[in-house]
XYZ file of N, CA and C in Angstrom:
195
model
N 54.527 144.955 95.284
C 55.497 144.710 96.634
C 56.522 145.529 96.483
N 56.605 146.374 97.595
C 57.311 147.534 97.696
C 58.426 147.159 98.806
N 59.753 146.856 98.251
C 60.325 146.568 99.384
C 61.329 147.540 99.990
N 61.243 148.866 99.655
C 62.158 149.684 99.815
C 63.482 149.881 99.050
N 63.844 150.649 99.263
C 65.233 151.302 98.281
C 66.251 150.424 99.222
N 67.113 149.520 97.974
C 68.418 148.846 98.622
C 67.984 147.444 99.635
N 67.028 147.282 99.376
C 66.547 145.872 99.928
C 65.659 144.884 99.106
N 66.035 143.834 99.092
C 65.470 143.016 98.355
C 64.411 141.898 98.779
N 63.552 141.137 98.209
C 62.584 140.587 98.772
C 62.988 139.676 100.210
N 62.084 138.868 100.664
C 62.470 138.331 102.097
C 63.020 136.853 101.489
N 63.858 136.287 102.170
C 64.542 135.253 102.025
C 63.590 133.937 101.834
N 62.165 134.268 102.510
C 61.743 132.935 102.324
C 60.954 132.852 100.839
N 61.171 134.189 100.102
C 60.640 133.777 98.756
C 61.500 132.948 97.864
N 62.830 132.906 98.220
C 63.534 132.212 97.500
C 63.750 130.470 97.949
N 62.986 130.393 99.224
C 63.158 129.265 99.710
C 61.809 128.122 99.305
N 62.702 127.034 99.084
C 61.468 126.077 98.799
C 61.968 124.543 99.259
N 61.236 123.689 98.982
C 61.223 122.463 99.694
C 62.143 121.417 98.792
N 63.244 120.928 99.237
C 63.730 120.057 98.085
C 63.596 118.457 98.754
N 63.397 117.505 97.962
C 63.046 116.259 98.238
C 64.397 115.360 97.449
N 64.934 114.635 98.208
C 66.003 113.854 97.554
C 67.289 114.472 97.204
N 67.595 115.945 97.774
C 68.439 116.359 97.594
C 69.575 115.990 98.419
N 69.438 115.354 99.477
C 70.755 114.685 100.370
C 71.167 113.668 99.731
N 70.341 112.803 99.273
C 70.659 111.443 98.542
C 71.446 111.559 97.167
N 70.883 112.916 96.374
C 71.757 113.323 95.391
C 73.253 113.721 95.561
N 73.275 114.413 96.511
C 74.662 115.177 97.019
C 75.443 113.886 97.488
N 74.866 113.054 98.165
C 75.807 112.014 98.751
C 76.353 110.942 97.856
N 75.229 110.744 96.750
C 75.757 109.943 95.459
C 77.058 110.536 94.444
N 76.655 111.992 94.485
C 77.684 112.879 93.792
C 79.300 112.637 94.414
N 79.042 112.731 95.680
C 80.330 112.828 96.513
C 80.965 111.420 96.451
N 80.266 110.348 96.583
C 80.607 108.654 96.483
C 81.241 108.847 95.203
N 80.608 109.226 93.898
C 81.472 109.094 92.689
C 82.651 109.917 92.657
N 82.460 111.360 93.211
C 83.995 112.004 93.024
C 84.968 111.188 94.073
N 84.607 110.673 94.921
C 85.598 110.184 95.871
C 85.952 108.922 95.162
N 85.089 108.072 94.346
C 85.518 106.930 93.666
C 86.913 107.089 92.714
N 86.534 108.411 91.813
C 87.267 108.671 90.461
C 88.508 109.367 91.138
N 88.372 110.060 92.303
C 89.872 110.477 93.078
C 90.757 108.871 93.363
N 89.896 108.382 94.144
C 90.811 106.832 94.308
C 91.511 106.336 93.254
N 90.651 106.239 92.027
C 91.203 105.251 91.057
C 92.129 106.301 90.485
N 91.915 107.676 90.236
C 92.976 108.602 89.969
C 94.558 108.315 90.743
N 94.472 108.360 91.937
C 95.592 108.237 92.768
C 96.184 106.800 92.632
N 95.258 105.724 92.491
C 96.056 104.538 92.391
C 96.336 104.558 91.216
N 96.212 104.899 90.127
C 96.738 104.741 88.597
C 97.987 105.562 88.334
N 97.936 106.891 88.840
C 98.956 107.989 88.611
C 99.869 107.549 89.740
N 99.679 107.477 91.068
C 100.821 107.562 91.980
C 101.213 106.197 92.384
N 100.387 105.315 93.044
C 100.772 104.322 93.810
C 101.146 103.183 92.580
N 100.510 102.956 91.380
C 101.134 101.861 90.734
C 102.386 102.010 90.145
N 102.694 103.260 89.740
C 104.426 103.471 89.612
C 105.193 103.471 90.556
N 104.888 103.731 92.081
C 105.846 103.623 92.845
C 105.672 102.126 93.087
N 104.795 101.311 93.683
C 104.892 99.960 93.435
C 105.705 99.280 92.525
N 105.835 99.855 91.779
C 106.613 98.973 90.322
C 108.123 99.402 90.423
N 108.215 100.686 91.045
C 109.769 100.871 91.162
C 110.345 100.220 92.669
N 109.461 99.832 93.506
C 109.673 99.382 95.000
C 109.860 97.827 94.664
N 109.120 97.258 93.407
C 109.069 95.643 93.369
C 110.342 95.667 92.303
N 110.902 96.413 91.263
C 111.935 96.401 90.928
C 113.422 96.374 91.998
N 113.129 97.148 92.854
C 114.538 97.479 93.872
C 114.241 95.914 94.876
N 113.379 95.731 95.026
C 113.275 94.505 95.800
C 113.699 93.170 95.069
N 113.652 93.287 93.919
C 113.741 92.066 92.671
C 115.363 92.228 92.666
N 115.926 93.100 92.589
C 117.452 93.514 92.371
C 118.207 93.175 93.764
N 117.732 93.608 94.835
C 118.201 93.237 96.261
C 118.271 91.917 96.088
N 117.116 91.101 96.200
C 117.029 89.837 96.509
C 117.968 89.059 95.616
N 118.192 89.445 94.432
C 119.053 88.933 93.346
C 120.633 89.407 94.015
N 121.008 90.341 94.100
C 122.244 90.365 94.830
C 122.579 90.174 96.174
N 121.418 89.582 97.171
C 121.969 88.841 98.181
C 121.846 87.250 97.832
N 121.360 86.558 97.080
C 121.189 85.511 96.342
C 122.545 85.154 96.019
N 123.275 85.732 95.228
C 124.199 85.403 94.360
C 125.337 86.267 94.348
């Protein structure tokens, strides 16, 4: 197979049929999205909600008494 100087083989040599590739990629993306949502919830949302809850309790106690 002589492709000439500086030229590689045609692209069809590297092309092959994949079955189930889209389902695998979709599953990996869903797993990544779930991991990111879990991380954001526990690292960002929970501490912020905790501080807002404490502030709301302090304000309600100040207004009540």
